[in-house]
PDB file of C-alpha atoms and ligand atoms in Angstrom:
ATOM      1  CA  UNK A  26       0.000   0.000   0.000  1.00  0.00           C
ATOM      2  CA  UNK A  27       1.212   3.876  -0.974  1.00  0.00           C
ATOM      3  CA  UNK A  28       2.267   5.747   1.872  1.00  0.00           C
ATOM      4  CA  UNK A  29       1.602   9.093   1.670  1.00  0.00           C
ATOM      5  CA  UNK A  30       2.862  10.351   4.762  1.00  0.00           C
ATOM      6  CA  UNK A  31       5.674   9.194   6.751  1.00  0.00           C
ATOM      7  CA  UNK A  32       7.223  11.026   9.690  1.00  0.00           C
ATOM      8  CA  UNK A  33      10.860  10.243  11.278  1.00  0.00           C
ATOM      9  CA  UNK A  34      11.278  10.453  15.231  1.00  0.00           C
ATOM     10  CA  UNK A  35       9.029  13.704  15.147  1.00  0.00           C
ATOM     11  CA  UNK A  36       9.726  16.021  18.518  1.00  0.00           C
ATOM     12  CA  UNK A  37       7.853  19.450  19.262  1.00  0.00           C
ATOM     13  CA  UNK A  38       8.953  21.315  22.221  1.00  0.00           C
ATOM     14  CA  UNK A  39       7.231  24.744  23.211  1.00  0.00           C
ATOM     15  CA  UNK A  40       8.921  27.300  24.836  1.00  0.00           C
ATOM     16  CA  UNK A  41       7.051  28.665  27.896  1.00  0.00           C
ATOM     17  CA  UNK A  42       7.230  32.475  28.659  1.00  0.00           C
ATOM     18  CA  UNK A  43       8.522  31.417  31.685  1.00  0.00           C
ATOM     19  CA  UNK A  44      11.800  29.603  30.250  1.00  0.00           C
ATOM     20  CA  UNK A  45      10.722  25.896  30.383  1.00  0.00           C
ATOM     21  CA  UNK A  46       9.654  24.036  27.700  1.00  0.00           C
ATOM     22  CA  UNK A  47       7.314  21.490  27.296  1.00  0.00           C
ATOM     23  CA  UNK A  48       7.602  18.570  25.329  1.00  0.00           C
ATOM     24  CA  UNK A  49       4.433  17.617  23.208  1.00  0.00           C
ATOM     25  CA  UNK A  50       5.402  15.379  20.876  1.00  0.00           C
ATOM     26  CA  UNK A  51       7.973  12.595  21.321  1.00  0.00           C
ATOM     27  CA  UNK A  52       9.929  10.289  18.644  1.00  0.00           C
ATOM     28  CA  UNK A  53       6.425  10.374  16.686  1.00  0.00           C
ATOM     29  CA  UNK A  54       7.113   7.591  13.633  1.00  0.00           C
ATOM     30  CA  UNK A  55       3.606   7.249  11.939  1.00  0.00           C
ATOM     31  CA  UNK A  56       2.475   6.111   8.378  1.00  0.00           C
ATOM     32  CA  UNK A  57      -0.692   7.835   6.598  1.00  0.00           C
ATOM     33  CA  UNK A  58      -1.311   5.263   3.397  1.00  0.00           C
ATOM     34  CA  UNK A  59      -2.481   6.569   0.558  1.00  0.00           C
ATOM     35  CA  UNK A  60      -6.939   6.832   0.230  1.00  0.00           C
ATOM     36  CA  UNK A  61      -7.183   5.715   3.794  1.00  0.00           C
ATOM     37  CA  UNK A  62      -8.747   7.135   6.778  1.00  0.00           C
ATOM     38  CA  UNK A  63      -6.128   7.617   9.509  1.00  0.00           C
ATOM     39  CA  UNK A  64      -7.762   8.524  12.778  1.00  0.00           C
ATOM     40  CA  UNK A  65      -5.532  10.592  15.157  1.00  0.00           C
ATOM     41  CA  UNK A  66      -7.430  10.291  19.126  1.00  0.00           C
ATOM     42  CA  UNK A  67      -6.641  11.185  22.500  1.00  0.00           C
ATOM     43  CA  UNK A  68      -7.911  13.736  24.736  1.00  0.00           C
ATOM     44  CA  UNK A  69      -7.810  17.105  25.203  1.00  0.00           C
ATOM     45  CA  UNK A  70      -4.125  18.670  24.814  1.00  0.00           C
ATOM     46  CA  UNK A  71      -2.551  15.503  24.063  1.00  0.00           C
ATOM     47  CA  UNK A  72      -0.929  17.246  20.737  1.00  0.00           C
ATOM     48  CA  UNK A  73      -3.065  16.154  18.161  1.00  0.00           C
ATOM     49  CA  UNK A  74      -3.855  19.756  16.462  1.00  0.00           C
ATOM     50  CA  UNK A  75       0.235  20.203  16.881  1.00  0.00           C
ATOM     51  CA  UNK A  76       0.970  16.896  14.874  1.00  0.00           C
ATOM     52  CA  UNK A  77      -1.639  17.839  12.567  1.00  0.00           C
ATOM     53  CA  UNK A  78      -0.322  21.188  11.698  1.00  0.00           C
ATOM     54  CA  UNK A  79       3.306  20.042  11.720  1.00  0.00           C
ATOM     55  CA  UNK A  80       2.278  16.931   9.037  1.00  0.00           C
ATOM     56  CA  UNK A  81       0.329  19.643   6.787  1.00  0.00           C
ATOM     57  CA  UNK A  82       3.227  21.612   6.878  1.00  0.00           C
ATOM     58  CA  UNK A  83       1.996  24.552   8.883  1.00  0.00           C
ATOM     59  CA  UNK A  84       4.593  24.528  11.898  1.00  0.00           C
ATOM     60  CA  UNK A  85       8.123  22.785  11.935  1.00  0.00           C
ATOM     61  CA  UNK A  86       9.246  19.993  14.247  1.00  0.00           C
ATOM     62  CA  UNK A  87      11.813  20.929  16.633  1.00  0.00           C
ATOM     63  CA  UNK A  88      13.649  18.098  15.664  1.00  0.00           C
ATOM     64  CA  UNK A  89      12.805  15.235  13.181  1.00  0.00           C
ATOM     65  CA  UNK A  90      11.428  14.945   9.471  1.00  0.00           C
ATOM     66  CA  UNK A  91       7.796  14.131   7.461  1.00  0.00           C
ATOM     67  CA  UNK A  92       8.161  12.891   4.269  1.00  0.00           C
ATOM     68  CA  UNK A  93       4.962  13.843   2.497  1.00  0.00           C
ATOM     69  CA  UNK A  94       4.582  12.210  -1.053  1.00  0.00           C
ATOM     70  CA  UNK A  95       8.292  11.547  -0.971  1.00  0.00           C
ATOM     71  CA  UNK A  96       9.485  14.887  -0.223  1.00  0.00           C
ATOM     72  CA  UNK A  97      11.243  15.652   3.214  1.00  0.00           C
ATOM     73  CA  UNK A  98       9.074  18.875   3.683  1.00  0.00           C
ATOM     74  CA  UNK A  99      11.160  19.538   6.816  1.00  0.00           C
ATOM     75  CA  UNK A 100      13.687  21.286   4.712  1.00  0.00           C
ATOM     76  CA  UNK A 101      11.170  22.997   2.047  1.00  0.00           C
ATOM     77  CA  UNK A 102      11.615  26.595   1.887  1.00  0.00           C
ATOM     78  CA  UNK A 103       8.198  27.974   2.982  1.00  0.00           C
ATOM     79  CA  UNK A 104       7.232  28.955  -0.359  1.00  0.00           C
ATOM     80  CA  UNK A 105       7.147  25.316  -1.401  1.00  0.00           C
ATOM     81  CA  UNK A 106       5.406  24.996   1.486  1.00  0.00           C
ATOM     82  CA  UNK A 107       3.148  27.417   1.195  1.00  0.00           C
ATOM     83  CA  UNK A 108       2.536  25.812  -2.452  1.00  0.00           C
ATOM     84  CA  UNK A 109       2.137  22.168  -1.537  1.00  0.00           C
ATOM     85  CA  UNK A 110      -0.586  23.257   1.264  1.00  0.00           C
ATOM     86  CA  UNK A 111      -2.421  24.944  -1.560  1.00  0.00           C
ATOM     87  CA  UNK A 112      -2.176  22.239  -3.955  1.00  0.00           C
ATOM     88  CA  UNK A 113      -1.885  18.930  -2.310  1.00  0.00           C
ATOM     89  CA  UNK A 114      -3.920  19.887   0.851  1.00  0.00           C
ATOM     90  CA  UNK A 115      -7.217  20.634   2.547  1.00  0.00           C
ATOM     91  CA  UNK A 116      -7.954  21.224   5.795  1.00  0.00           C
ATOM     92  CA  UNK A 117     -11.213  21.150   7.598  1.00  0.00           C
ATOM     93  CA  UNK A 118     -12.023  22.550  11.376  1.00  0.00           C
ATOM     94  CA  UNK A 119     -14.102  21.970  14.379  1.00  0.00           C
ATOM     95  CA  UNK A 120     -15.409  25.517  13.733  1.00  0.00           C
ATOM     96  CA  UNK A 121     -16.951  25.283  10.165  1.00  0.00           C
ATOM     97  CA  UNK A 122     -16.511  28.707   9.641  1.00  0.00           C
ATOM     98  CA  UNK A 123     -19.135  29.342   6.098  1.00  0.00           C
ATOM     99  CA  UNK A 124     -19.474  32.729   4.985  1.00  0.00           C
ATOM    100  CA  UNK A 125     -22.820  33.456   6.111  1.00  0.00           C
ATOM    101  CA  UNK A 126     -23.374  35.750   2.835  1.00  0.00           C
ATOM    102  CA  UNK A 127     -22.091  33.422   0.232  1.00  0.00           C
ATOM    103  CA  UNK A 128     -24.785  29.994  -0.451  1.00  0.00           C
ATOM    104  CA  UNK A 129     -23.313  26.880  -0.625  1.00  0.00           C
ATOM    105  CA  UNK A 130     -21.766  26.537  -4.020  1.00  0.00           C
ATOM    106  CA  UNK A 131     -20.514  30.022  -3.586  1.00  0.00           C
ATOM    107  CA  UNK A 132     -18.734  29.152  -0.336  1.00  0.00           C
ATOM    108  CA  UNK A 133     -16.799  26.868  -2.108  1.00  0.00           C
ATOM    109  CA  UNK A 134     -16.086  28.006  -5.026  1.00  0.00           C
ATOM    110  CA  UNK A 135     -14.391  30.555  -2.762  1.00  0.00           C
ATOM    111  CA  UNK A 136     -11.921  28.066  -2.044  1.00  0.00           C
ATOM    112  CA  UNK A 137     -10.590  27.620  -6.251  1.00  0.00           C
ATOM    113  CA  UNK A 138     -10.536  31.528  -6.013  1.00  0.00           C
ATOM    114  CA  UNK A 139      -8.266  31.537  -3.366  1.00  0.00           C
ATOM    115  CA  UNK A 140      -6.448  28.762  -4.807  1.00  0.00           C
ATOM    116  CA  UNK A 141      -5.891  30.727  -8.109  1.00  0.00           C
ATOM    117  CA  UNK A 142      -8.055  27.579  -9.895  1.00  0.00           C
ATOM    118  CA  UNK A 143      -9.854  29.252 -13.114  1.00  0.00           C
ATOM    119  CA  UNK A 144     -10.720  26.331 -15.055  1.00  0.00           C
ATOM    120  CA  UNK A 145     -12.944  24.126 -14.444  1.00  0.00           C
ATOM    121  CA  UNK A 146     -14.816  26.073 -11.358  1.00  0.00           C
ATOM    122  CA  UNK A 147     -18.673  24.937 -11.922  1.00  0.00           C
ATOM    123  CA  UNK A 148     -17.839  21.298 -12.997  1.00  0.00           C
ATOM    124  CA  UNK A 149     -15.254  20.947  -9.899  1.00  0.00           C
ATOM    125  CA  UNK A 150     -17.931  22.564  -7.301  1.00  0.00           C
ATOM    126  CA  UNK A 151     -20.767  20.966  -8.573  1.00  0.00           C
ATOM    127  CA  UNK A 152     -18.817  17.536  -8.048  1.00  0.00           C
ATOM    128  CA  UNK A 153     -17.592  17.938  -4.801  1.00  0.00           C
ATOM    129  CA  UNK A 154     -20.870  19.123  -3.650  1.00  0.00           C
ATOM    130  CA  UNK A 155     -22.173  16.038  -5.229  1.00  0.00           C
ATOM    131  CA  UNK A 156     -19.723  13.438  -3.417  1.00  0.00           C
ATOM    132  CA  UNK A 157     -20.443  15.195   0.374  1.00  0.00           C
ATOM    133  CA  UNK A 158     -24.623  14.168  -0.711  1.00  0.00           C
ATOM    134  CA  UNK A 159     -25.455  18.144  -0.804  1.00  0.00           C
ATOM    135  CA  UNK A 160     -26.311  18.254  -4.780  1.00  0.00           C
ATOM    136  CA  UNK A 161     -29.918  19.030  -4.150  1.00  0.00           C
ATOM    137  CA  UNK A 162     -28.668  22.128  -1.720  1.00  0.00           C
ATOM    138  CA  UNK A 163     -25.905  23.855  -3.744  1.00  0.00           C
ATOM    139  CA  UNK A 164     -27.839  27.365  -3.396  1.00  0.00           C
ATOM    140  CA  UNK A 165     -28.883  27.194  -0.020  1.00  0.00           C
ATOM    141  CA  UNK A 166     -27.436  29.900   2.392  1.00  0.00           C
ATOM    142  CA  UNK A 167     -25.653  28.674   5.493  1.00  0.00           C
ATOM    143  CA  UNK A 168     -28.063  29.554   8.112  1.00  0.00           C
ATOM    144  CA  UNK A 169     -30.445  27.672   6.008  1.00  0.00           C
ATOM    145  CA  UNK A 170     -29.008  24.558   6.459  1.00  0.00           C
ATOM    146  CA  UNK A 171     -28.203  21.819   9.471  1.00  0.00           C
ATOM    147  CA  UNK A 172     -25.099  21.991  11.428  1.00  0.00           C
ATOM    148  CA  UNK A 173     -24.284  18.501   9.938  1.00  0.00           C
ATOM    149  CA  UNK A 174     -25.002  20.170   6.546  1.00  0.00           C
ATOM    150  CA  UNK A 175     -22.974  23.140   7.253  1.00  0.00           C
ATOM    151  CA  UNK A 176     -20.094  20.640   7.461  1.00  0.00           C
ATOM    152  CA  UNK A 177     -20.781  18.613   4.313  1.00  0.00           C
ATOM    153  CA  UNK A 178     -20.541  22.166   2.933  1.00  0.00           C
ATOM    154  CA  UNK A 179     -17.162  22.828   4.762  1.00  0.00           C
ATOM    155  CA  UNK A 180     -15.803  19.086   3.207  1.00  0.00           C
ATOM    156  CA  UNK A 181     -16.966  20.167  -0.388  1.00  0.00           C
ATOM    157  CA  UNK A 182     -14.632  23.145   0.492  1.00  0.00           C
ATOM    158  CA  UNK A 183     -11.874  20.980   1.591  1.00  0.00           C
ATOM    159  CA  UNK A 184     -12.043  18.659  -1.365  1.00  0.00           C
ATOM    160  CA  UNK A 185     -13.093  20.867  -4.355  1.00  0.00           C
ATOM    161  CA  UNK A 186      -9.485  21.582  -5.609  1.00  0.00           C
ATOM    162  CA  UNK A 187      -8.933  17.463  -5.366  1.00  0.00           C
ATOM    163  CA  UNK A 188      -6.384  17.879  -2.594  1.00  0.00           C
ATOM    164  CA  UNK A 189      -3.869  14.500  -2.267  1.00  0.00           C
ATOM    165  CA  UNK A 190      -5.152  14.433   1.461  1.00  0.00           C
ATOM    166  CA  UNK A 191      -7.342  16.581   4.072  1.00  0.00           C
ATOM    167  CA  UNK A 192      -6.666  17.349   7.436  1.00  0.00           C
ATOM    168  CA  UNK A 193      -9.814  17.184   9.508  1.00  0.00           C
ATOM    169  CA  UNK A 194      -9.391  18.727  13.062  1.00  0.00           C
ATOM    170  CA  UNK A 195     -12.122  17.309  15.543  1.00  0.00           C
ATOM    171  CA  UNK A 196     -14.720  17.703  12.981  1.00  0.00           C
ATOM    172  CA  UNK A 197     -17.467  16.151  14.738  1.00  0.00           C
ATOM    173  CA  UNK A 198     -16.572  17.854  18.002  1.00  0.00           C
ATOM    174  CA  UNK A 199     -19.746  20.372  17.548  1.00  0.00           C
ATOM    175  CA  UNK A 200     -22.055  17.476  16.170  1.00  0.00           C
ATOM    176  CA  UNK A 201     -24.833  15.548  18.165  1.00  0.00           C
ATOM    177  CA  UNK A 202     -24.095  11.797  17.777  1.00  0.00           C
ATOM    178  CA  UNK A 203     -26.341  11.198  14.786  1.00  0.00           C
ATOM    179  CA  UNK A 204     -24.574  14.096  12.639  1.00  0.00           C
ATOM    180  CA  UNK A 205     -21.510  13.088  13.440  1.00  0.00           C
ATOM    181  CA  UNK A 206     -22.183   9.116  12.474  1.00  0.00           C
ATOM    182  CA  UNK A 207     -23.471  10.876   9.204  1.00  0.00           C
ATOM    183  CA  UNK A 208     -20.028  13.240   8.611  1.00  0.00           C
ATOM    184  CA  UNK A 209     -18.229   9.767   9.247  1.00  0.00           C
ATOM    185  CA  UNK A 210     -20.121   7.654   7.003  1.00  0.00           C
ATOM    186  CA  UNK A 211     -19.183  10.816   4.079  1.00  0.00           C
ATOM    187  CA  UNK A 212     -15.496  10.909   4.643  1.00  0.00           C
ATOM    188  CA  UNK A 213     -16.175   6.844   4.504  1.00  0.00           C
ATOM    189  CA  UNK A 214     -17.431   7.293   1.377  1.00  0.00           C
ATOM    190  CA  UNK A 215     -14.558   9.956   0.159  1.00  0.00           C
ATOM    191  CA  UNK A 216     -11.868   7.072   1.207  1.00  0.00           C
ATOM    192  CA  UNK A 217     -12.946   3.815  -0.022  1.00  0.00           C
ATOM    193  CA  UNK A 218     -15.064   5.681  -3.589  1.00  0.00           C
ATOM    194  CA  UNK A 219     -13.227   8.524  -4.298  1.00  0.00           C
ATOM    195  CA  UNK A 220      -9.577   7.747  -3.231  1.00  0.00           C
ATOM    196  CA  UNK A 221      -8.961  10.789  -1.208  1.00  0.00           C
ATOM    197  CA  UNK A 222      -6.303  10.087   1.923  1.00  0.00           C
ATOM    198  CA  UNK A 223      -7.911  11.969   5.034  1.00  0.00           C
ATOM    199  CA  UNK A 224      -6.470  12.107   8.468  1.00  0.00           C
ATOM    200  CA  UNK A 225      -8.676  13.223  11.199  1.00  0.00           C
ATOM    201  CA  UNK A 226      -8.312  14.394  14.285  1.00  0.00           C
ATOM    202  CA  UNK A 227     -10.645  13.154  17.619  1.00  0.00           C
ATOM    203  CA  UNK A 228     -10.998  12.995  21.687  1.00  0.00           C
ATOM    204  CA  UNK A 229     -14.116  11.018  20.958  1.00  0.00           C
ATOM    205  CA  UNK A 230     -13.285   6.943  21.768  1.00  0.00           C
ATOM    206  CA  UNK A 231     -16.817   5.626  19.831  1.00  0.00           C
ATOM    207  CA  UNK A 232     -15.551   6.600  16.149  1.00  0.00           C
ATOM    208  CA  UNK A 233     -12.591   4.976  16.194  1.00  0.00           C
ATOM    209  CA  UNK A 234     -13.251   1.781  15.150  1.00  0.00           C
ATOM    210  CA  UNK A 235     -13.545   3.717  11.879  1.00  0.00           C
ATOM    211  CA  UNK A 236     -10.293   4.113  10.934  1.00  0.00           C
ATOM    212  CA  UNK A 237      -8.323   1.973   8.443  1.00  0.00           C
ATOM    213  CA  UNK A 238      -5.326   2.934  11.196  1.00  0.00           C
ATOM    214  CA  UNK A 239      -6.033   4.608  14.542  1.00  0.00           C
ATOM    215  CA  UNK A 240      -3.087   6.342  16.361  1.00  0.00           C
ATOM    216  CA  UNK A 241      -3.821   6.854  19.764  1.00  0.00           C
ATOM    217  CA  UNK A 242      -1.182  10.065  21.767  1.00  0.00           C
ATOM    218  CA  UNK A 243      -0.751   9.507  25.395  1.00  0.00           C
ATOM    219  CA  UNK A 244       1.816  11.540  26.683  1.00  0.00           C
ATOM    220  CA  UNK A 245       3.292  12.301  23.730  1.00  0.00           C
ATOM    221  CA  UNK A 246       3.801   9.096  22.027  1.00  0.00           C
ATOM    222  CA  UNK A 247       1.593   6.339  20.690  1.00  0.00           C
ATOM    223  CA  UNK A 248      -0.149   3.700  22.617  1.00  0.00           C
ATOM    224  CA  UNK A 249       0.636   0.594  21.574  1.00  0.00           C
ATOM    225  CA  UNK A 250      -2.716  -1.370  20.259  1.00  0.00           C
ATOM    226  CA  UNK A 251      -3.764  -4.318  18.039  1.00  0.00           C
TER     227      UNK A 251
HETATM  228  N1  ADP B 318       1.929  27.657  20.520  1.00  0.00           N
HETATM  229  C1  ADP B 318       1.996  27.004  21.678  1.00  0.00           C
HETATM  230  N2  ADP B 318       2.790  27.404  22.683  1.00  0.00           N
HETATM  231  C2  ADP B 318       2.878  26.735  23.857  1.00  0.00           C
HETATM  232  N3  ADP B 318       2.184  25.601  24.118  1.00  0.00           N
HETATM  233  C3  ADP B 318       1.361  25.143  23.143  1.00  0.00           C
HETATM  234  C4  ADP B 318       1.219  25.813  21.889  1.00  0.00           C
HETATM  235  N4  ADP B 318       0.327  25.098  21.139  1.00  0.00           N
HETATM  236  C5  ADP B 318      -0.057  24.058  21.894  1.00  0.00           C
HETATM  237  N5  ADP B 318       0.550  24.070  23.095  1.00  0.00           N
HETATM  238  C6  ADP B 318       0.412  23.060  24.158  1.00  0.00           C
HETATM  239  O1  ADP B 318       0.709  21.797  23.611  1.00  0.00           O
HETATM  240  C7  ADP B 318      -0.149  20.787  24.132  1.00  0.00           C
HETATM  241  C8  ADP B 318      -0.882  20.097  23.001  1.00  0.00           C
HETATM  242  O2  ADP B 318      -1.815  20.985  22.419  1.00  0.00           O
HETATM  243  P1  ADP B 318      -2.723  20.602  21.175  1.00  0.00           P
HETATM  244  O3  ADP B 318      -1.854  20.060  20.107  1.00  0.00           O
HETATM  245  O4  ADP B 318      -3.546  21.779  20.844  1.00  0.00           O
HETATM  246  O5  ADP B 318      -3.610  19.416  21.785  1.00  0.00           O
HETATM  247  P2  ADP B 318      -4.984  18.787  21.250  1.00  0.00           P
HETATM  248  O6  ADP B 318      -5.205  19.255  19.858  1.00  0.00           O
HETATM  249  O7  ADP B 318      -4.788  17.296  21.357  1.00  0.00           O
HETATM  250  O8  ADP B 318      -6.056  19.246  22.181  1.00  0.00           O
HETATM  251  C9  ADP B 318      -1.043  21.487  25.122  1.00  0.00           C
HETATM  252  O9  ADP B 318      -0.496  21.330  26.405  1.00  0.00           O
HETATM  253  C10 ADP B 318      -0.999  22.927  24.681  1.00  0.00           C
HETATM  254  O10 ADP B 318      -1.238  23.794  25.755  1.00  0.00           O
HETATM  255 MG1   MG B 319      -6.793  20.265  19.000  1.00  0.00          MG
END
């Protein structure tokens, strides 16, 4: 199987104001394989939104390197970097963060505009739209639809440039159990139909099971579990 992601003896440390520095992530060595869902758990500060941002190549390890679709990003100047996020990545939050003016398909379209994508923009939003089940609400306005829908929304945004992978941070964190079941059963769908690699981020123990892998941070390192 294609790894996408692999990460060498990862360490973050934090400097405190007050001259210590804490240690959040430890000797991380992790795999992300290629149209898989890789679920990231443990509980509150345990470093997942740090390991998340340092793998999508929005903060640096302190020491250690990822090796994202064979290229040590580690050592990328941050103009590559600022290029691969664009083109390679999506990212999608707890807070889903619509622009309440803009409906739907104009929400994400927003996202090729900002990516600099010209051709293609209807076909591309009215597919990802499509693939998150929202093809019958394309021109409905945010505050017109369900939190769950708002989401599915927020995904289409994530996916609509065809990213290589998305980084979901505790997406289903706002979501009553139902909704969330239902954003799980999507990115399901985005893994094993459309071949899209997503990593997501959770404290919640009852969607784990989910997960083609499931890394679990305790501490700073993995649990060990099979
Ligand atoms: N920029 C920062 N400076 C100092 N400490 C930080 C910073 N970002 C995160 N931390 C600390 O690192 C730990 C992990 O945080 P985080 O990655 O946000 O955890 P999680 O996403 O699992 O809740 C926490 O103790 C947090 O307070
Ligand atoms: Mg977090």
């Amino acid at each position: 199987m294609a790894q996408l992601i692999k990460t060498i003896d990862l360490n973050k440390r934090f400097s405190l104001p007050n001259g210590d520095s804490l240690h959040v992530l430890k000797n991380i060595n992790m795999v992300i394989d290629e149209g898989k869902l890789t679920i990231l758990r443990g509980r509150s500060g345990s470093g997942k939104t740090t390991l998340m941002n340092i793998l999508a190549a929005l903060d640096f390890a302190t020491s250690g390197d990822v090796i994202f679709d064979n290229m040590n990003i580690s050592k990328m100047s941050e103009r590559k970097r600022c290029l691969l996020r664009r083109e390679k990545i999506g990212f999608i939050f707890q807070s889903v963060a619509l622009i309440p003016t803009m409906n739907a398909y104009e929400n994400v379209e927003y996202m090729l505009r900002l990516a600099g994508i010209k051709k293609h923009r209807k076909e591309l939003v009215t597919e990802a739209l499509r693939m998150v089940g929202l093809g019958a609400r394309m021109y409905h306005m945010p505050q017109e639809l369900s939190g769950g829908e708002q989401q599915r929304v927020a995904t289409a945004r994530a996916i609509v440039h065809k990213p290589k992978i998305v980084f979901a941070d505790e997406p289903t964190a706002e979501l009553d159990t139902n909704t969330a079941i239902q954003i799980m059963k999507i990115f399901k769908n985005l893994t094993d139909k459309e071949g899209i690699t997503i990593v997501m981020a959770t404290h919640d123990v009852g969607i784990m099971e989910l997960g083609h892998r499931v890394y679990e941070l305790e501490d700073g390192g993995f649990i060990e579990r099979e």
